[in-house]
Amino acid sequence: MDTTKFLTQLKKQTPNEDEFHQAVTEVLESIEEVYNQNPKFEAHKIIERIVMPDRIIMFRIPWMRDNGDIEVNQGYRIEFNSAIGPYKGGLRFHPEVSLGTFKFLGFEQVFKNALTTLPMGGGKGGSNFDPKGKSDNEVMRFCQSFMTELYRHIGPETDVPAGDIGVGGREIGFLYGQYKRIVNRFEGVLTGKGLEWGGSWIRKQATGYGTVYITQHWLKEHGTDFKGKTVAISGSGNVAIYAAEKVMELGGKVITMSDSTGCIVDEEGIDLKVIKLIKEVERGRIKEYLESRYNAKYSDERNDVWKVKCDIALPCATQNELDIEAAKALVKNGVLVVAEGANMPVTADAVHYLLGQKIGMIPGKAANAGGVAVSGLEMTQNSMKFKWSPKEVDEKLATIMENIHEACVKYGKRADGYVDYVKGANVAGFLKVANAMIDHGLI
Ligand code: NDP
C-alpha cells in the first residue's frame, strides 16, 4: 500500500472533510505494516472498501419553534460498515457538525465496535440542530421530525443509533417514542433508553467508567494505580461526569473540568454533586460552580485544563481539543498517561509528540469503547427480554475493557517494550473487520 498516494487521492475525492482525513490517516499509518505483510488485503482492495461508507443518508428536518416560526435542519446517518454486525453508533446534535464530522465518527466507530468483541458494525449520525436554549417542547418536536425520516432506515437488526454530544436521555426518549408510534412495535432500535423502558443499567456511566477502567490497566502495567493521583478532565457532559465519578471512587483527585465556554480548577478536588446539579439538572454553565465552591478558579479559555499539573489527563469533551502546545504543557508537568474519553480529542501532531515522549496514549477507539460496549449489552438484553443487574453489567464492562487493553498490548508492543496503544487498537480492530469483509465476498 502506498499510503501517501492513497491519502492524496482520498483528499481529492472527499474535499472539506479534514476530520475524516485525520482519522483515516491515523488508521492507515498504524496498519501499514500488517497490511503489507498480508497480500490478501491488497488483493481484496480492503483499504479502498473500508474507507467508503456502505451508504450516506441525508435528509431535511423541518420543525416548529414555540412561537410558531419554522426552522429547517440537516439530518445525517452514515451506515459505514456492517461486516461484523448491524450498524451501531451514536447521534450527535451540535451546530458545528458536517458530513466530514459524521464520516470521521462513523469510521472510528467501525474499529471501536470491533474491539469490544461484540457483534456490531459501525455507523454515526445526527444533525446541526443545537439543543442549547431550546425548550423541552422544541427539542421534542425536532426529535419527532428527525425520527419521522430516520425510522425507515433503522431497525434492531439493521441499524441501532444511540446518544452522543447533545443527545442524552431526554432526546433518546423523544426519538424512541416517535419510532414506536410510527412502526407500532416496542423493540430495541435505540440504546441509551430509560431504565423503565428497555434501557440497561450502567449505560449512562459506561463510557466514562470504561475510560477509567482501561486507564487503571495502564497504571497497573506501570506498577501503580489511581490512589492519590491528580486528574485533569475536560468537558462536563455524560462522559466527563462519569469518568470523574469513577476516578474519585478509585482514590484519584479530579482538579479540573470544562465546558464549551470555559474551565474551572478546584485544587481541593472537584465536587461532583455541584457539577451534576449544574449540568444534568439545570443545564447551566460551568462558571456557576464558583457560586458553591469559593476557592475554585475559573478561566474562559476552556483548554486551560491542560495547563494544570496532573498525573493523568482524560480529554472527554470533543475532537481536537488537546493540541501540541497542550501536550507539551502536560509532559512538562509530568503527565503519565492520556486517555481519550472523547472521540479524537488529541490532535494528530499531539498524538505523535506523546508517543515520541513515550507517554501513555490510549486512543478513543479503545478508551471510550465502554459506551458502545454497554449499548451492545443493552441490545442483548432487549433480544432476551431480560435485564441484568447493575453489578452484572458493570462486571461485563470491566471485562470488555480489560480485553481491549490486552488487544492493544498484543498488537502495539514495540521491541523496546513501549506499548503504542494507538497502533494496537487500530490493528486489532482492522484485522477483525477486514477478515470478515473477505469472508463475505465482494460486496
Ligand atoms: P455531552 O453533550 O454530554 O457533553 C459534551 C461536553 O463537551 C460538554 O461539556 C460540552 O460543553 C463540551 N463540548 C461539546 N462541544 C464542544 C466544543 N466544540 N468545544 C468545547 N467543548 C465542547 O457529550 P458526551 O459526554 O456524550 O460526549 C463527549 C465526547 O465523548 C464526544 O467526543 C463523544 O463523541 C464521545 N463519546 C461519547 C459516548 C457516549 O456514550 N456519550 C461514547 C463514546 C464517545 P457544553 O455543555 O458547553 O456544550
Coordinates of C-alpha atoms and ligand atoms in Angstrom, one line a residue:
M1 CA 0.0 0.0 0.0
D2 CA 1.3 3.4 -0.9
T3 CA -0.3 5.4 2.0
T4 CA 0.7 8.8 0.7
K5 CA -0.7 8.3 -2.7
F6 CA -3.9 6.8 -1.3
L7 CA -4.4 9.7 1.1
T8 CA -3.8 12.3 -1.7
Q9 CA -6.4 10.6 -3.8
L10 CA -8.9 10.4 -0.9
K11 CA -8.5 14.1 -0.1
K12 CA -9.2 14.9 -3.7
Q13 CA -12.3 12.8 -3.8
T14 CA -13.6 14.0 -0.5
P15 CA -12.7 17.6 -0.1
N16 CA -13.5 19.6 3.0
E17 CA -13.6 16.5 5.2
D18 CA -10.5 17.3 7.3
E19 CA -11.5 15.3 10.4
F20 CA -12.3 12.3 8.3
H21 CA -8.9 12.5 6.6
Q22 CA -7.3 12.8 10.0
A23 CA -9.0 9.7 11.3
V24 CA -8.2 7.7 8.1
T25 CA -4.5 8.8 8.2
E26 CA -4.1 7.6 11.7
V27 CA -5.5 4.2 10.9
L28 CA -3.5 3.7 7.7
E29 CA -0.2 4.7 9.4
S30 CA -0.9 2.1 12.1
I31 CA -1.9 -0.8 9.9
E32 CA 0.6 -0.3 7.0
E33 CA 2.9 -3.0 8.3
V34 CA 0.3 -5.7 8.9
Y35 CA -1.4 -4.7 5.6
N36 CA 1.7 -5.2 3.6
Q37 CA 2.5 -8.5 5.3
N38 CA -0.8 -9.9 4.2
P39 CA -1.2 -9.7 0.4
K40 CA -4.8 -10.8 0.7
F41 CA -5.8 -7.4 2.0
E42 CA -4.5 -5.7 -1.1
A43 CA -5.9 -8.4 -3.4
H44 CA -9.4 -7.7 -1.9
K45 CA -8.9 -3.9 -2.1
I46 CA -9.8 -3.7 1.6
I47 CA -8.5 -0.2 2.1
E48 CA -10.4 1.3 -0.8
R49 CA -13.6 -0.5 0.5
I50 CA -13.2 0.1 4.2
V51 CA -12.8 3.9 3.9
M52 CA -16.0 4.2 1.9
P53 CA -19.3 4.1 3.9
D54 CA -21.9 1.5 2.8
R55 CA -24.3 4.4 2.4
I56 CA -24.9 8.0 3.5
I57 CA -28.4 9.2 4.2
M58 CA -29.0 12.9 4.3
F59 CA -32.4 14.4 4.9
R60 CA -34.4 17.6 5.8
I61 CA -35.8 18.1 9.3
P62 CA -38.5 20.8 9.4
W63 CA -39.8 21.7 12.9
M64 CA -41.6 24.5 14.6
R65 CA -40.5 26.8 17.4
D66 CA -42.8 27.6 20.3
N67 CA -43.6 31.0 18.8
G68 CA -44.7 29.3 15.5
D69 CA -41.6 30.1 13.5
I70 CA -40.4 27.3 11.2
E71 CA -36.8 26.0 11.3
V72 CA -35.1 23.6 9.0
N73 CA -32.1 21.5 9.9
Q74 CA -29.9 18.9 8.1
G75 CA -30.1 15.3 9.2
Y76 CA -27.4 12.6 8.6
R77 CA -27.0 8.9 9.1
I78 CA -23.8 7.3 7.9
E79 CA -24.1 3.5 7.7
F80 CA -20.4 2.8 7.5
N81 CA -19.7 -0.9 7.7
S82 CA -21.8 -3.9 8.7
A83 CA -19.1 -6.6 8.3
I84 CA -19.5 -7.8 11.9
G85 CA -23.0 -6.8 12.9
P86 CA -25.8 -4.2 12.5
Y87 CA -24.7 -0.6 12.1
K88 CA -24.2 0.9 15.6
G89 CA -23.2 4.3 16.7
G90 CA -24.5 7.5 18.3
L91 CA -26.4 10.6 17.1
R92 CA -24.8 14.0 17.7
F93 CA -26.8 17.2 17.8
H94 CA -24.4 20.1 17.5
P95 CA -24.4 23.3 15.3
E96 CA -20.9 22.7 14.1
V97 CA -21.2 19.2 12.6
S98 CA -20.7 18.5 8.9
L99 CA -20.7 15.4 6.7
G100 CA -16.9 15.1 7.4
T101 CA -17.6 15.1 11.2
F102 CA -20.0 12.1 10.8
K103 CA -17.7 10.3 8.4
F104 CA -14.8 10.6 10.8
L105 CA -17.0 9.4 13.7
G106 CA -18.5 6.6 11.7
F107 CA -15.1 5.4 10.5
E108 CA -13.8 5.4 14.1
Q109 CA -16.8 3.5 15.3
V110 CA -16.2 0.6 12.9
F111 CA -12.9 -0.2 14.6
K112 CA -14.0 0.7 18.1
N113 CA -17.0 -1.7 17.9
A114 CA -14.8 -4.5 16.6
L115 CA -12.6 -4.0 19.7
T116 CA -15.5 -4.6 22.0
T117 CA -15.7 -8.2 20.7
L118 CA -19.5 -7.7 20.4
P119 CA -21.3 -8.2 17.0
M120 CA -21.7 -4.6 16.0
G121 CA -20.9 -2.8 12.7
G122 CA -20.2 1.0 12.7
G123 CA -22.4 4.0 12.0
K124 CA -23.0 7.5 13.1
G125 CA -25.4 10.3 12.6
G126 CA -27.1 13.4 13.9
S127 CA -27.9 17.0 12.9
N128 CA -26.7 20.6 13.0
F129 CA -29.5 21.2 15.4
D130 CA -28.4 23.0 18.6
P131 CA -30.4 21.8 21.7
K132 CA -28.9 24.7 23.8
G133 CA -31.5 27.4 24.5
K134 CA -34.4 25.3 23.2
S135 CA -37.4 24.4 25.3
D136 CA -38.3 20.8 26.0
N137 CA -41.2 21.1 23.6
E138 CA -39.0 22.4 20.8
V139 CA -36.5 19.5 21.4
M140 CA -39.4 17.1 21.3
R141 CA -40.7 18.4 18.0
F142 CA -37.3 18.4 16.5
C143 CA -36.7 14.8 17.6
Q144 CA -40.1 13.7 16.2
S145 CA -39.3 15.3 12.9
F146 CA -35.8 13.7 12.8
M147 CA -37.3 10.2 13.5
T148 CA -40.1 10.6 11.0
E149 CA -37.5 10.3 8.3
L150 CA -34.9 8.1 10.1
Y151 CA -37.2 5.3 11.1
R152 CA -37.3 3.8 7.6
H153 CA -33.6 3.3 7.6
I154 CA -33.1 1.7 11.0
G155 CA -34.2 -1.3 13.0
P156 CA -33.0 -3.7 15.8
E157 CA -31.2 -6.0 13.2
T158 CA -30.2 -3.2 10.8
D159 CA -29.0 0.0 12.4
V160 CA -29.2 0.9 16.1
P161 CA -28.4 4.5 17.0
A162 CA -27.6 5.8 20.5
G163 CA -26.7 9.2 22.1
D164 CA -23.6 11.4 21.7
I165 CA -22.9 15.1 22.1
G166 CA -26.3 16.9 22.6
V167 CA -28.2 13.6 22.6
G168 CA -28.9 12.3 26.1
G169 CA -31.7 10.6 27.9
R170 CA -34.3 13.3 27.1
E171 CA -33.6 13.1 23.3
I172 CA -33.5 9.3 23.2
G173 CA -36.9 9.3 24.9
F174 CA -38.5 11.6 22.3
L175 CA -36.8 9.7 19.4
Y176 CA -37.9 6.3 20.7
G177 CA -41.5 7.5 21.3
Q178 CA -41.8 8.6 17.7
Y179 CA -40.3 5.4 16.3
K180 CA -42.7 3.3 18.3
R181 CA -45.6 5.4 17.3
I182 CA -44.7 5.0 13.6
V183 CA -43.9 1.3 13.4
N184 CA -46.2 0.2 16.2
R185 CA -43.6 -2.1 17.7
F186 CA -41.7 -1.9 21.0
E187 CA -38.2 -3.0 20.1
G188 CA -34.6 -2.4 20.7
V189 CA -34.0 0.1 18.0
L190 CA -32.1 2.7 20.1
T191 CA -29.7 2.3 23.0
G192 CA -29.3 4.6 26.0
K193 CA -33.1 4.1 26.7
G194 CA -34.6 4.8 30.1
L195 CA -34.3 2.1 32.7
E196 CA -38.1 1.6 32.8
W197 CA -38.5 1.1 29.1
G198 CA -35.7 -1.2 27.9
G199 CA -32.6 0.6 28.9
S200 CA -29.6 -1.1 30.6
W201 CA -28.1 -0.4 33.9
I202 CA -24.7 1.4 33.7
R203 CA -25.3 2.7 30.1
K204 CA -25.2 6.3 31.3
Q205 CA -22.0 5.7 33.2
A206 CA -20.4 3.3 30.7
T207 CA -18.2 5.5 28.6
G208 CA -16.7 7.4 31.5
Y209 CA -16.3 4.3 33.7
G210 CA -14.7 2.4 30.7
T211 CA -12.2 5.1 30.1
V212 CA -11.1 4.9 33.7
Y213 CA -11.1 1.1 33.7
I214 CA -8.7 0.9 30.8
T215 CA -6.5 3.7 32.3
Q216 CA -6.5 1.6 35.5
H217 CA -5.0 -1.3 33.5
W218 CA -2.4 1.0 32.0
L219 CA -1.4 2.2 35.5
K220 CA -1.3 -1.4 36.7
E221 CA 1.1 -2.3 33.9
H222 CA 3.3 0.5 35.2
G223 CA 3.1 -0.7 38.8
T224 CA 0.7 1.9 40.2
D225 CA -3.0 2.9 40.5
F226 CA -5.3 5.9 40.8
K227 CA -4.8 6.4 44.6
G228 CA -3.5 9.9 45.3
K229 CA -3.2 10.8 41.6
T230 CA -4.4 14.1 40.3
V231 CA -6.5 14.0 37.2
A232 CA -7.4 16.7 34.6
I233 CA -10.7 16.1 32.8
S234 CA -12.1 18.3 30.0
G235 CA -15.9 18.5 29.4
S236 CA -18.7 18.2 31.9
G237 CA -21.1 16.1 29.9
N238 CA -22.0 12.5 30.1
V239 CA -18.5 11.1 29.5
A240 CA -16.7 13.6 31.7
I241 CA -19.0 13.3 34.7
Y242 CA -18.9 9.5 35.0
A243 CA -15.1 9.4 34.3
A244 CA -14.8 11.8 37.2
E245 CA -17.1 9.7 39.4
K246 CA -15.0 6.5 38.8
V247 CA -11.7 8.3 39.3
M248 CA -12.9 9.5 42.7
E249 CA -14.2 6.1 43.6
L250 CA -10.7 4.7 42.9
G251 CA -9.0 7.3 45.1
G252 CA -7.9 9.8 42.5
K253 CA -8.5 13.6 42.7
V254 CA -10.1 15.4 39.8
I255 CA -9.0 19.0 39.9
T256 CA -10.3 20.5 36.7
M257 CA -13.3 20.2 34.3
S258 CA -14.7 22.4 31.5
D259 CA -17.5 23.1 29.0
S260 CA -17.5 24.9 25.7
T261 CA -17.3 28.3 27.4
G262 CA -14.5 27.8 30.0
C263 CA -13.0 25.7 32.7
I264 CA -12.8 25.5 36.4
V265 CA -9.8 24.5 38.6
D266 CA -10.5 23.2 42.1
E267 CA -7.3 22.2 43.8
E268 CA -9.2 20.7 46.7
G269 CA -10.9 18.3 44.3
I270 CA -14.0 18.8 42.2
D271 CA -17.3 18.5 44.0
L272 CA -19.2 16.3 41.5
K273 CA -22.6 16.8 43.2
V274 CA -22.3 20.5 42.2
I275 CA -21.3 19.7 38.6
K276 CA -24.2 17.2 38.3
L277 CA -26.7 19.7 39.5
I278 CA -25.4 22.4 37.1
K279 CA -25.1 20.1 34.1
E280 CA -27.6 17.3 34.5
V281 CA -30.4 19.2 36.2
E282 CA -30.1 22.9 35.4
R283 CA -28.4 22.6 32.1
G284 CA -26.2 25.6 33.1
R285 CA -22.7 26.9 32.5
I286 CA -19.6 25.5 34.3
K287 CA -18.9 29.0 35.7
E288 CA -21.8 28.6 38.1
Y289 CA -19.6 26.1 40.0
L290 CA -17.9 29.1 41.7
E291 CA -21.2 30.1 43.4
S292 CA -20.9 27.0 45.6
R293 CA -17.1 26.5 45.7
Y294 CA -15.5 29.8 46.6
N295 CA -11.9 28.6 46.4
A296 CA -12.2 27.3 42.8
K297 CA -10.9 29.3 39.9
Y298 CA -12.5 30.0 36.5
S299 CA -10.9 30.7 33.1
D300 CA -12.9 31.5 30.0
E301 CA -10.2 29.6 28.0
R302 CA -11.6 26.1 28.1
N303 CA -8.3 24.5 27.1
D304 CA -6.6 25.8 30.2
V305 CA -7.5 22.4 31.7
W306 CA -4.2 21.2 30.2
K307 CA -2.1 23.8 31.9
V308 CA -2.8 22.3 35.3
K309 CA -0.2 20.0 36.8
C310 CA -1.7 16.5 36.7
D311 CA -0.7 12.8 36.6
I312 CA -3.5 11.7 34.3
A313 CA -5.3 13.6 31.5
L314 CA -8.7 12.5 30.3
P315 CA -10.0 14.6 27.4
C316 CA -13.7 14.0 27.4
A317 CA -15.3 16.9 25.5
T318 CA -14.8 17.0 21.8
Q319 CA -12.4 16.4 18.8
N320 CA -9.1 18.2 18.5
E321 CA -9.3 19.9 21.9
L322 CA -5.8 18.9 23.1
D323 CA -3.2 20.3 20.7
I324 CA 0.6 20.1 20.6
E325 CA 1.0 23.1 23.0
A326 CA -1.3 21.4 25.5
A327 CA 0.6 18.1 25.1
K328 CA 3.9 19.8 25.7
A329 CA 2.5 21.5 28.8
L330 CA 1.2 18.2 30.1
V331 CA 4.5 16.5 29.6
K332 CA 6.4 19.4 31.2
N333 CA 4.1 19.0 34.2
G334 CA 4.9 15.2 34.5
V335 CA 1.8 13.6 33.0
L336 CA 1.9 9.8 32.9
V337 CA -0.9 8.9 30.6
V338 CA -3.5 10.5 28.4
A339 CA -6.7 8.5 27.7
E340 CA -9.3 9.8 25.2
G341 CA -12.8 9.7 26.7
A342 CA -14.0 11.8 23.7
N343 CA -13.5 10.8 20.0
M344 CA -10.2 12.1 18.6
P345 CA -9.7 14.9 21.2
V346 CA -5.9 14.8 20.8
T347 CA -4.7 16.4 17.5
A348 CA -2.5 14.3 15.2
D349 CA 0.7 16.1 16.0
A350 CA 0.0 16.0 19.7
V351 CA -0.5 12.2 19.4
H352 CA 2.8 11.8 17.6
Y353 CA 4.5 14.0 20.3
L354 CA 3.1 12.0 23.2
L355 CA 4.1 8.7 21.5
G356 CA 7.6 10.1 20.9
Q357 CA 7.9 11.1 24.5
K358 CA 6.8 7.5 25.5
I359 CA 3.8 8.9 27.5
G360 CA 0.8 6.5 27.7
M361 CA -1.6 7.5 24.9
I362 CA -4.8 5.4 24.9
P363 CA -6.9 6.4 21.8
G364 CA -10.6 6.9 21.9
K365 CA -11.3 3.7 19.9
A366 CA -10.1 1.8 22.9
A367 CA -10.6 4.2 25.8
N368 CA -14.2 5.2 25.1
A369 CA -15.4 1.9 23.8
G370 CA -17.2 1.2 27.1
G371 CA -20.2 3.2 26.0
V372 CA -20.9 1.2 22.8
A373 CA -20.0 -2.0 24.7
V374 CA -22.8 -1.5 27.2
S375 CA -25.0 -0.4 24.2
G376 CA -24.2 -3.9 22.8
L377 CA -25.2 -5.4 26.1
E378 CA -28.4 -3.4 26.1
M379 CA -29.2 -4.9 22.6
T380 CA -28.5 -8.4 24.0
Q381 CA -30.8 -7.8 27.0
N382 CA -33.6 -6.4 24.7
S383 CA -33.3 -9.6 22.5
M384 CA -33.5 -11.8 25.5
K385 CA -36.3 -9.6 27.0
F386 CA -34.4 -9.7 30.2
K387 CA -32.4 -7.3 32.4
W388 CA -29.1 -7.9 34.1
S389 CA -28.3 -6.2 37.4
P390 CA -26.1 -3.1 37.7
K391 CA -23.3 -5.4 39.1
E392 CA -23.6 -7.9 36.3
V393 CA -23.4 -5.1 33.6
D394 CA -20.5 -3.4 35.3
E395 CA -18.6 -6.6 35.6
K396 CA -19.1 -7.3 31.9
L397 CA -18.0 -3.8 31.1
A398 CA -14.9 -4.2 33.2
T399 CA -14.0 -7.5 31.4
I400 CA -14.5 -5.9 28.0
M401 CA -12.2 -3.0 28.9
E402 CA -9.6 -5.5 30.2
N403 CA -9.8 -7.4 26.9
I404 CA -9.5 -4.2 24.9
H405 CA -6.4 -3.4 26.9
E406 CA -4.9 -6.8 26.2
A407 CA -5.6 -6.4 22.5
C408 CA -3.8 -3.1 22.5
V409 CA -0.8 -4.6 24.2
K410 CA -0.8 -7.6 21.9
Y411 CA -0.7 -5.6 18.7
G412 CA 1.0 -2.4 20.0
K413 CA 4.1 -3.7 21.9
R414 CA 7.4 -2.5 20.4
A415 CA 10.7 -4.2 20.6
D416 CA 11.8 -1.8 23.4
G417 CA 8.8 -2.7 25.5
Y418 CA 6.9 0.5 25.0
V419 CA 3.2 -0.1 24.1
D420 CA 1.8 2.0 21.3
Y421 CA -1.9 1.8 22.1
V422 CA -2.8 3.8 19.0
K423 CA -1.3 1.2 16.8
G424 CA -2.5 -1.7 18.9
A425 CA -6.1 -0.6 18.8
N426 CA -6.1 0.1 15.1
V427 CA -4.5 -3.2 14.1
A428 CA -6.8 -5.3 16.4
G429 CA -9.9 -3.6 15.1
F430 CA -8.8 -3.6 11.5
L431 CA -7.9 -7.3 11.4
K432 CA -11.3 -8.3 12.6
V433 CA -13.3 -6.2 10.2
A434 CA -11.0 -6.8 7.2
N435 CA -11.2 -10.6 7.7
A436 CA -15.0 -10.5 8.0
M437 CA -15.2 -8.4 4.8
I438 CA -13.1 -11.0 2.9
D439 CA -15.3 -13.8 4.3
H440 CA -18.4 -12.1 2.9
G441 CA -17.1 -11.9 -0.7
L442 CA -17.1 -8.9 -2.9
I443 CA -20.0 -6.8 -1.7
Ligands
NDP1 P1 -22.3 15.7 26.1 O1 -23.1 16.5 25.2 O2 -22.9 15.1 27.3 O3 -21.1 16.6 26.7 C1 -20.2 17.2 25.8 C2 -19.2 18.1 26.7 O4 -18.2 18.6 25.8 C3 -19.9 19.3 27.3 O5 -19.2 19.6 28.4 C4 -19.8 20.3 26.2 O6 -19.8 21.7 26.7 C5 -18.4 20.0 25.7 N1 -18.3 20.4 24.3 C6 -19.1 20.0 23.3 N2 -18.7 20.5 22.1 C7 -17.6 21.3 22.4 C8 -16.8 22.1 21.6 N3 -17.0 22.2 20.3 N4 -15.8 22.7 22.2 C9 -15.6 22.5 23.5 N5 -16.3 21.8 24.3 C10 -17.4 21.2 23.8 O7 -21.5 14.7 25.2 P2 -20.8 13.3 25.7 O8 -20.2 13.5 27.0 O9 -21.7 12.2 25.4 O10 -19.6 13.2 24.6 C11 -18.3 13.7 24.8 C12 -17.3 13.1 23.8 O11 -17.3 11.7 24.1 C13 -17.7 13.2 22.3 O12 -16.5 13.2 21.6 C14 -18.4 11.9 22.0 O13 -18.3 11.6 20.6 C15 -17.6 10.9 22.9 N6 -18.2 9.7 23.2 C16 -19.4 9.7 23.8 C17 -20.0 8.5 24.2 C18 -21.3 8.4 25.0 O14 -21.6 7.3 25.4 N7 -21.9 9.5 25.3 C19 -19.4 7.2 23.7 C20 -18.1 7.3 23.1 C21 -17.6 8.5 22.8 P3 -21.2 22.5 26.6 O15 -22.1 21.9 27.6 O16 -20.9 23.9 26.8 O17 -21.7 22.2 25.2

